[in-house]
Coordinates of N, CA and C in Angstrom, one line a residue:
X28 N -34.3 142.1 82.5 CA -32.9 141.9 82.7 C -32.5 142.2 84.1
X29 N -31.4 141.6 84.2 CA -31.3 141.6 86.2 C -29.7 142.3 85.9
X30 N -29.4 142.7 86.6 CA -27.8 143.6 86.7 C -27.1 142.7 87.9
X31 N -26.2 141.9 87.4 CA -25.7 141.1 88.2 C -23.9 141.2 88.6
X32 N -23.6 140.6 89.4 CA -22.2 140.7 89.8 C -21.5 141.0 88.8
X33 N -20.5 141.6 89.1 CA -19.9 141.9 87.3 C -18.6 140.7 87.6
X34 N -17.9 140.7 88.6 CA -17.0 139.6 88.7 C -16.7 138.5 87.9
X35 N -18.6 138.0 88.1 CA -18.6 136.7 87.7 C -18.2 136.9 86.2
X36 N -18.2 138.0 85.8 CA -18.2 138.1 84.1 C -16.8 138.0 83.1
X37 N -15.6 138.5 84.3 CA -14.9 139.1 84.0 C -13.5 138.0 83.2
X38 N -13.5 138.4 82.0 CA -12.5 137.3 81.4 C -11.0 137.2 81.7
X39 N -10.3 138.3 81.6 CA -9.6 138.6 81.6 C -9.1 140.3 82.1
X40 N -7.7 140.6 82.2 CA -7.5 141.8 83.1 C -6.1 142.1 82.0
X41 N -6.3 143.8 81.7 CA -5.0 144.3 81.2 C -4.6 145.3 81.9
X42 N -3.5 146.2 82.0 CA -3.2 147.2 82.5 C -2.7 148.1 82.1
X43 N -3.3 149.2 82.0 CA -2.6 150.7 80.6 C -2.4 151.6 81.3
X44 N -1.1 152.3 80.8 CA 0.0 152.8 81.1 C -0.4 153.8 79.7
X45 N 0.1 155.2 80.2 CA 0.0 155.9 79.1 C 0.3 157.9 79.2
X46 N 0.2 158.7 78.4 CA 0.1 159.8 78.4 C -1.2 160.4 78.9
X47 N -1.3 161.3 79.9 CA -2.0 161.9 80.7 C -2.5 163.5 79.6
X48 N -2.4 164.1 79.9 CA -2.9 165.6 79.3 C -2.3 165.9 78.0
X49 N -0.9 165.4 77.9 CA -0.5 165.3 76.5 C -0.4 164.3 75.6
X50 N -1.9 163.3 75.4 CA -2.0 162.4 74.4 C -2.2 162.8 73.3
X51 N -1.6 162.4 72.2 CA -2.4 163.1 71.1 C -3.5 162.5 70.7
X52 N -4.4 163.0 69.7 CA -5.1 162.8 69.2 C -5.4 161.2 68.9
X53 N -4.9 160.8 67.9 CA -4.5 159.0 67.4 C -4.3 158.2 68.5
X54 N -3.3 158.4 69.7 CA -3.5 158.0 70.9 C -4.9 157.6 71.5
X55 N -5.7 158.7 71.9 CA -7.1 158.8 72.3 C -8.0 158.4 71.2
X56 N -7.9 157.8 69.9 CA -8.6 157.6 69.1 C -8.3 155.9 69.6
X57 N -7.4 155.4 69.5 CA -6.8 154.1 70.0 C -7.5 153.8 70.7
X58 N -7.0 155.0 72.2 CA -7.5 154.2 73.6 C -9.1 153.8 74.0
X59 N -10.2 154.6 72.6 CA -11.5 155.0 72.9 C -11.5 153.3 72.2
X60 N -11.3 153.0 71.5 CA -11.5 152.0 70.3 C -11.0 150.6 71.3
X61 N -9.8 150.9 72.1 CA -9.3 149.8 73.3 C -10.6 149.8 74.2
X62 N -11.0 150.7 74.8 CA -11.9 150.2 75.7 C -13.2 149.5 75.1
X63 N -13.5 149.8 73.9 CA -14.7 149.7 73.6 C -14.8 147.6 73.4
X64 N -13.3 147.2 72.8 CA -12.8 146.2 72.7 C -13.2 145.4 74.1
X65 N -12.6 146.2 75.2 CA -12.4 145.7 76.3 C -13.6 145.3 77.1
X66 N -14.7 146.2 76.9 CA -16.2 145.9 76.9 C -16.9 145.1 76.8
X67 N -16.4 144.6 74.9 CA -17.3 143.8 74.1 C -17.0 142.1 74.7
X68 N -15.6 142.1 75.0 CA -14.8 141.0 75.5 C -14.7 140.2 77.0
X69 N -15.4 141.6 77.7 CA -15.4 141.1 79.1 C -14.0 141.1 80.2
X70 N -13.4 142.5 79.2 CA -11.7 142.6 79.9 C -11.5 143.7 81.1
X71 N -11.4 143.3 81.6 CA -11.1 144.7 83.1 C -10.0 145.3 82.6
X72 N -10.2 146.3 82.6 CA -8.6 147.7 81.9 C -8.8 148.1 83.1
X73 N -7.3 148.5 83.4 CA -7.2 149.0 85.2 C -6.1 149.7 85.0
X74 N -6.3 151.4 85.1 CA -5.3 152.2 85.0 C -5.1 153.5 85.8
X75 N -4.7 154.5 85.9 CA -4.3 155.7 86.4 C -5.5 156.6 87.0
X76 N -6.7 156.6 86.3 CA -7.8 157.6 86.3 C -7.2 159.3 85.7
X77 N -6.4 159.0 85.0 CA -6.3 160.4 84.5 C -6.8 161.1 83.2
X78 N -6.5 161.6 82.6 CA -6.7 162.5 81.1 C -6.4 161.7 80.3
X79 N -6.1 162.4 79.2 CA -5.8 161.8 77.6 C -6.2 160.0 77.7
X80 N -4.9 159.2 77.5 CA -5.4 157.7 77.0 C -6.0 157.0 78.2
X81 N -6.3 157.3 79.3 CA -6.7 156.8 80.0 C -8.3 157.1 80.1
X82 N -8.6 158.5 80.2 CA -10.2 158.9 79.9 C -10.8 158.4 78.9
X83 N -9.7 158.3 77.4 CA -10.2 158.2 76.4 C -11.0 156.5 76.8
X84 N -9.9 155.4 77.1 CA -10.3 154.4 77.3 C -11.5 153.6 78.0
X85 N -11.7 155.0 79.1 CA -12.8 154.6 80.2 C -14.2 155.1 79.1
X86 N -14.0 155.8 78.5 CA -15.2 156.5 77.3 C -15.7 155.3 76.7
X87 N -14.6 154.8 75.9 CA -14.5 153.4 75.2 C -15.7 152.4 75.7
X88 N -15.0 152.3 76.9 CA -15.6 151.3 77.8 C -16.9 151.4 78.2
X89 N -17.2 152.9 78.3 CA -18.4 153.4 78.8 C -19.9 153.7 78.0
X90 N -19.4 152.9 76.7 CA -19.9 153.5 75.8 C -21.9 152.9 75.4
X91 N -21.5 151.5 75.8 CA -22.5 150.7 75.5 C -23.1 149.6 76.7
X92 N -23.7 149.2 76.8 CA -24.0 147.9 78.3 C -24.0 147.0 77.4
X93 N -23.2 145.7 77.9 CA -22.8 144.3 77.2 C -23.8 143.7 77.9
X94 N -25.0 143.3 76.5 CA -25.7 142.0 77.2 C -25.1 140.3 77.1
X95 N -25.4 139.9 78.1 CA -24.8 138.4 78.1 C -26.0 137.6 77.9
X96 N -26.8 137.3 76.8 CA -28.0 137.2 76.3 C -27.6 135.3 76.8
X97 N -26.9 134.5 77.1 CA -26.7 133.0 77.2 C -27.9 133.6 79.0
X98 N -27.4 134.5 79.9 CA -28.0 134.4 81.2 C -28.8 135.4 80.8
X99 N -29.1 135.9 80.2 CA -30.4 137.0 80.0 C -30.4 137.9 81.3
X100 N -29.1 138.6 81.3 CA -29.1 139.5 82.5 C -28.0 140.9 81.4
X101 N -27.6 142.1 82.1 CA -27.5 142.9 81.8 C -26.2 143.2 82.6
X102 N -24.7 143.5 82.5 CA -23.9 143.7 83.1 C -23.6 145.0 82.7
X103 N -23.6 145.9 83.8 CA -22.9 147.5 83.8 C -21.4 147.5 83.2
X104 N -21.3 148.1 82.3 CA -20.2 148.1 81.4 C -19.2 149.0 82.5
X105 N -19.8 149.6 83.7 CA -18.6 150.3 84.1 C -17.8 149.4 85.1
X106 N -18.1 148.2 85.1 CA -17.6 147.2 86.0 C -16.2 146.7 84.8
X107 N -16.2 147.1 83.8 CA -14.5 146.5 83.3 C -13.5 147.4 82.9
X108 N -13.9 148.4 84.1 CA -12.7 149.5 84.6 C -12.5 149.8 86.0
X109 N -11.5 149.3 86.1 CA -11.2 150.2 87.3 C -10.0 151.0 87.9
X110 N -10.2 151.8 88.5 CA -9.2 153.1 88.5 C -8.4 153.2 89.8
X111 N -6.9 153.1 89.7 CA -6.1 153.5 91.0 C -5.6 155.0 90.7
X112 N -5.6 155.9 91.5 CA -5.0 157.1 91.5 C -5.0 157.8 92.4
X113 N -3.4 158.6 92.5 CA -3.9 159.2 93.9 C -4.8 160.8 94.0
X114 N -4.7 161.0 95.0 CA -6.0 161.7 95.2 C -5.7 162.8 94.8
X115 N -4.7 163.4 94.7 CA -4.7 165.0 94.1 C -4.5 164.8 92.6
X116 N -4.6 163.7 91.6 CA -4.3 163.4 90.1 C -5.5 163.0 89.6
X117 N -6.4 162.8 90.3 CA -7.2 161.9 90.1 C -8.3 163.2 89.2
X118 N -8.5 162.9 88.0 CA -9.2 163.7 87.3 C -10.4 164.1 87.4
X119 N -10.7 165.1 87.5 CA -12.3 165.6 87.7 C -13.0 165.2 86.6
X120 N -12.7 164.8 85.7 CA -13.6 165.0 84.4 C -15.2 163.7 85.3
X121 N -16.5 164.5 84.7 CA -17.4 163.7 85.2 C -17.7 162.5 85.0
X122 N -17.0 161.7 83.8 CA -16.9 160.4 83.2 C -16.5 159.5 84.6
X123 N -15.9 159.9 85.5 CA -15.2 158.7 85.8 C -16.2 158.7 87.6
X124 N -17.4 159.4 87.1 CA -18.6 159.3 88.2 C -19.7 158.0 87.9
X125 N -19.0 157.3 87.0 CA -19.6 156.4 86.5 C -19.0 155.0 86.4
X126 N -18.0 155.5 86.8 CA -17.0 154.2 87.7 C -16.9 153.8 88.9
X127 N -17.1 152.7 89.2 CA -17.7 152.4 90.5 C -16.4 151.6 91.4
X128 N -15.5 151.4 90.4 CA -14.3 150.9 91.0 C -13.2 151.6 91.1
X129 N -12.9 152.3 91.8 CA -11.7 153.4 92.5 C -11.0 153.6 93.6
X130 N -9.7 153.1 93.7 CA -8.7 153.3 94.7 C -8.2 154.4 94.8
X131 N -8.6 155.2 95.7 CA -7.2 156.6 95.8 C -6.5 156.2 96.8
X132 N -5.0 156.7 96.2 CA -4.0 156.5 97.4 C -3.5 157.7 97.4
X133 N -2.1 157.7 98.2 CA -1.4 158.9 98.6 C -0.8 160.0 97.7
X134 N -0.5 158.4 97.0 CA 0.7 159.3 95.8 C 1.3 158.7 94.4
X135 N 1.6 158.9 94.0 CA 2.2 158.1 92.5 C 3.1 157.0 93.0
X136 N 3.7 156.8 93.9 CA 4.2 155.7 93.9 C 3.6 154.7 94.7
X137 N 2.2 154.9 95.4 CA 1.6 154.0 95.7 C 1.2 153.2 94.5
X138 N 0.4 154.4 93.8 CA 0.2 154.0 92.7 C 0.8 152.8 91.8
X139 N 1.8 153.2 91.5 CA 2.3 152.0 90.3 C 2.9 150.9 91.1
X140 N 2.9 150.8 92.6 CA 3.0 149.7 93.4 C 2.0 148.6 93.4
X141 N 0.3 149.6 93.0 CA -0.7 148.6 93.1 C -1.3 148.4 91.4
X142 N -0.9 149.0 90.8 CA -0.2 148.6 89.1 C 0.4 147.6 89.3
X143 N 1.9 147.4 89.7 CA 2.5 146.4 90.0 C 1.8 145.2 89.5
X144 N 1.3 145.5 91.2 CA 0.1 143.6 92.5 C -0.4 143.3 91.1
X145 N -0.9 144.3 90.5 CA -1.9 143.8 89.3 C -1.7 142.8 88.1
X146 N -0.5 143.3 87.9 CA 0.3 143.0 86.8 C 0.6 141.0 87.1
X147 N 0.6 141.0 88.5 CA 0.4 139.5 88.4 C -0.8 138.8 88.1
X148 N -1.5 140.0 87.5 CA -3.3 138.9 87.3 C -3.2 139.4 86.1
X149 N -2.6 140.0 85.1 CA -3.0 140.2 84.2 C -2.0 139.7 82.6
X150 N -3.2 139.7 81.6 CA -2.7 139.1 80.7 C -1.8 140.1 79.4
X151 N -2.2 141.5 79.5 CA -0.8 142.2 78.7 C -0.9 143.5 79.5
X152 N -0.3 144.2 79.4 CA 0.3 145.6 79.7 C 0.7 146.5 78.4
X153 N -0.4 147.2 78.5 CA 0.0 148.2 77.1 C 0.2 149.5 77.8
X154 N 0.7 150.1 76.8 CA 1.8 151.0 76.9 C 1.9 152.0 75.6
X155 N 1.9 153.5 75.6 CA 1.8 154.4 74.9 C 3.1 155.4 74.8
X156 N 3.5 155.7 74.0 CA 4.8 157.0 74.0 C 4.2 157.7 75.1
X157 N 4.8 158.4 75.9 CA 4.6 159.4 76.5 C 5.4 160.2 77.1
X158 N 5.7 160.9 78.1 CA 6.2 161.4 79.0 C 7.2 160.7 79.8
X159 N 8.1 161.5 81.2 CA 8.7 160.7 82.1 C 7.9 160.0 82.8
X160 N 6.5 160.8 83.3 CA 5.8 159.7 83.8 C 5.4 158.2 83.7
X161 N 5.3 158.4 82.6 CA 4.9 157.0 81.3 C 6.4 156.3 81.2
X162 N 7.6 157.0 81.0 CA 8.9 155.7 80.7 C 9.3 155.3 82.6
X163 N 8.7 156.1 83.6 CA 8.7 155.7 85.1 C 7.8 154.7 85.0
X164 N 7.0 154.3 84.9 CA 5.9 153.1 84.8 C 6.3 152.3 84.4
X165 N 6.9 152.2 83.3 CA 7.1 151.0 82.5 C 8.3 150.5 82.7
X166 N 9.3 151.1 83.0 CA 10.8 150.8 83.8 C 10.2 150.2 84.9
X167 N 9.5 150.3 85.7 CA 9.2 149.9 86.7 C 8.3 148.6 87.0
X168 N 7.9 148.4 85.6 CA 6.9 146.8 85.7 C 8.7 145.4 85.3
X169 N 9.5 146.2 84.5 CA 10.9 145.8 84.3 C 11.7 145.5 85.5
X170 N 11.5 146.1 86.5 CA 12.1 146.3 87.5 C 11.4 145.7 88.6
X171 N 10.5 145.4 88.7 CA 9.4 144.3 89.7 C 9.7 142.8 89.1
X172 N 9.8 142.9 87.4 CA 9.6 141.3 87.2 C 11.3 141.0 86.9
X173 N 12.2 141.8 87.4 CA 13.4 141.5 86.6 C 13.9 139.9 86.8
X174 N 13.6 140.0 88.5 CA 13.8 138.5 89.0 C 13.5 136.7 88.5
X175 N 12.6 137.4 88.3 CA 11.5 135.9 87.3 C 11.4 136.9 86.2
X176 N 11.9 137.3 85.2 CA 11.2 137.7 83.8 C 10.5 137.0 83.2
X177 N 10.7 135.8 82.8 CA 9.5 134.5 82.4 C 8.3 134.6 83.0
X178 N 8.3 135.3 84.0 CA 6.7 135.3 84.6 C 6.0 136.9 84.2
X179 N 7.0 138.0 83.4 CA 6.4 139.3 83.4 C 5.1 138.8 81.9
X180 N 4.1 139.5 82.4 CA 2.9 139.6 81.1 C 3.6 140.3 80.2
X181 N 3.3 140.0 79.0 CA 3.5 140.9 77.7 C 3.2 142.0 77.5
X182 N 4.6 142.9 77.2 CA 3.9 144.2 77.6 C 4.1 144.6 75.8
X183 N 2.4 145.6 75.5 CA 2.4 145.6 74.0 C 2.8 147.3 74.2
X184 N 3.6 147.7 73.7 CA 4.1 149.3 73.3 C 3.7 149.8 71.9
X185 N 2.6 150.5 71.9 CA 2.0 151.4 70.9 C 2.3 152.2 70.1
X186 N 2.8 152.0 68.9 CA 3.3 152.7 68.2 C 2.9 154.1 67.9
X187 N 1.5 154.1 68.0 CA 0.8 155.6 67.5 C 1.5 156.6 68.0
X188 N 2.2 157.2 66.8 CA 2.6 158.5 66.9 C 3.9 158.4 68.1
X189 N 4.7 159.3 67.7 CA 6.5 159.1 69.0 C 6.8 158.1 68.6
X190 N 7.1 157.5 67.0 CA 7.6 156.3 66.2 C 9.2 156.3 67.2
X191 N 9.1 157.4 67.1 CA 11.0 158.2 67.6 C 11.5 157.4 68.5
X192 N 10.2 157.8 69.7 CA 10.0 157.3 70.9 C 10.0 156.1 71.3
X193 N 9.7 155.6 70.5 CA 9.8 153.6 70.9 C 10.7 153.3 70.2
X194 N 11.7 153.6 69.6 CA 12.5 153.2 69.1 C 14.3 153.8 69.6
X195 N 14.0 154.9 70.2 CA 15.0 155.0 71.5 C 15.1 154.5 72.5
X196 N 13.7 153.9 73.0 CA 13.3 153.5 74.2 C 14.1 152.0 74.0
X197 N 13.4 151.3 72.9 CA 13.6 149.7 72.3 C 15.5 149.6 72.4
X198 N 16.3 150.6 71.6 CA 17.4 150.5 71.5 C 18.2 150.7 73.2
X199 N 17.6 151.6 73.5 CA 18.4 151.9 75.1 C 18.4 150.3 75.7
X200 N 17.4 149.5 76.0 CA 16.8 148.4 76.6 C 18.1 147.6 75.8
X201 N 17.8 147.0 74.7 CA 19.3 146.7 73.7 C 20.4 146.9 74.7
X202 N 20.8 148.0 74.5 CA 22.1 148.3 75.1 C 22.3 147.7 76.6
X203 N 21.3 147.3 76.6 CA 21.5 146.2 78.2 C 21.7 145.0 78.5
X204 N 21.5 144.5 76.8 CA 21.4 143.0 76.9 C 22.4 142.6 77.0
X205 N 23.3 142.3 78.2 CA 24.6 141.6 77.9 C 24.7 140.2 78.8
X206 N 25.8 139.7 79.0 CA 26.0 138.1 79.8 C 25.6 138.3 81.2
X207 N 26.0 139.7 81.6 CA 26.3 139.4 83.3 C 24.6 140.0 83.5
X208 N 23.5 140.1 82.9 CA 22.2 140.4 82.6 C 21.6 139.7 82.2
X209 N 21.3 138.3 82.1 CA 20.7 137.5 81.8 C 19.3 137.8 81.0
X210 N 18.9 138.4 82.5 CA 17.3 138.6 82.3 C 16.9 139.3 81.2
X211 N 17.7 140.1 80.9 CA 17.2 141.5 80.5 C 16.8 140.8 79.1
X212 N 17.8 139.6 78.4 CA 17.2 139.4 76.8 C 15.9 139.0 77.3
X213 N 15.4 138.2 78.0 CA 14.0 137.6 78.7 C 12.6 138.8 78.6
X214 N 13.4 139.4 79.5 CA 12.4 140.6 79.5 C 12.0 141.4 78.0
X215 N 13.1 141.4 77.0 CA 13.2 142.1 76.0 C 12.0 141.5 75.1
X216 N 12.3 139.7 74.9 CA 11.5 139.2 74.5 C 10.1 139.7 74.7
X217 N 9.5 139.6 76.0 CA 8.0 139.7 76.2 C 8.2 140.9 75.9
X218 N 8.4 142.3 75.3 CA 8.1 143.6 74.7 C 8.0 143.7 73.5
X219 N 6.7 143.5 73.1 CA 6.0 143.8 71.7 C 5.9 145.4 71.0
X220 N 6.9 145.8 70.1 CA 6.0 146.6 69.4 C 5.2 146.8 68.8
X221 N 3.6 147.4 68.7 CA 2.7 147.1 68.0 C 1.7 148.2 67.4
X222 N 1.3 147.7 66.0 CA 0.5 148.6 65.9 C -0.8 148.8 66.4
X223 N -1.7 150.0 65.8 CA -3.2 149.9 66.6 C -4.2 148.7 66.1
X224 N -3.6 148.2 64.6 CA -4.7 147.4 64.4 C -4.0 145.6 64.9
X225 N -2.6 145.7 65.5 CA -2.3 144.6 66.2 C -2.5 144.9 67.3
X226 N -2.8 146.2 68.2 CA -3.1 146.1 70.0 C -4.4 145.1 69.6
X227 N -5.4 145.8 68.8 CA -6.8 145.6 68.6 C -6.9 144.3 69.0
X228 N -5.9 143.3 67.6 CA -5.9 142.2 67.8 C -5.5 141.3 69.0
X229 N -4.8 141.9 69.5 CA -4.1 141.0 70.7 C -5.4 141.1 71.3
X230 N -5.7 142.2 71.8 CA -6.9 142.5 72.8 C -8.1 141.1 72.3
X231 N -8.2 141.4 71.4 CA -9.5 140.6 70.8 C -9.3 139.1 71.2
X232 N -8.0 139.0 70.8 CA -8.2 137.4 70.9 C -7.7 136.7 71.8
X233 N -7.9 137.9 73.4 CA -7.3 137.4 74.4 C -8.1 135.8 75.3

């Protein structure tokens, strides 16, 4: 078996957004299960490099080497992650010494700037209850695409656990949709809520 460009492999590109140190459990059971999807599929997950759903994911990912048995070659599974974060967030855990693709920048708002760039190559944006950090990210992919909404990727919002949470978040967004806002029904549209065994599916049958 020969270990070859991973580029050439790569099907598709998602971008996850999520809780850091405070994911719960079912969260990180998801995110292990997303990457492992993302693996099998040939999908680049490109997120934060931090704790909870984001480690859990890169685990996922890391779990197995995808043979591509049509070229009888061997592609490093750690090529369908890769990690922007800035340098003082960027998690020690030793998993992510196994990631060969890594941006550090300055700061968090470089950060979700090159989230952003990304977001125009990619085919959904998932998304976890979380924190302020987590409802700043995702306000913010709203607020890049507000202009063209018809061009924002589908962003899937995960139900697991903070049911609460997506459902104040869903209603606030509501409360925006009016005439002199066009976009915003637009935008509303492309926001899915979903469960783990519909992320699964989206993922799968990207």
């Amino acid at each position: 078996f020969i270990k070859l460009t991973y580029f050439l492999y790569i099907l598709s590109m998602i971008v996850l957004i999520g809780p850091n140190s405070r994911a719960t459990k079912n969260q990180m059971i998801v995110s292990k299960q997303l990457g492992r999807i993302c693996s099998k599929n040939k999908i680049l997950c490109i997120h934060g490099g931090g704790d909870g759903t984001m480690l859990a994911v890169t685990e996922g990912i890391l779990e197995s080497n995808v043979t591509l048995e049509e070229e009888q070659c061997l592609v490093d599974v750690s090529s369908f992650c890769k990690v922007v974060s800035p340098t003082d967030m960027m998690s020690d855990n030793e998993i992510y010494n196994r990631v060969l693709d890594k941006t550090l920048v300055k700061d968090i708002h470089e950060r979700i700037g090159m989230l952003l760039e990304f977001s125009n190559q990619c085919k959904y944006i998932v998304c976890y209850a979380g924190g302020i950090g987590t409802i700043h990210e995702f306000l913010s992919f709203l607020v890049y695409w507000y202009k063209e909404p018809e061009k924002m990727p589908e962003i899937l919002l995960c139900d697991v656990d903070f049911q609460g949470w997506t459902v104040i978040l869903i209603n606030l967004l509501k409360s925006l949709v009016i005439p002199e806002r066009p976009y915003m029904s637009i935008l509303m549209n492309k926001i899915n809520v979903v469960s783990s065994k519909e992320l699964y599916k989206k993922i799968e049958c990207i």
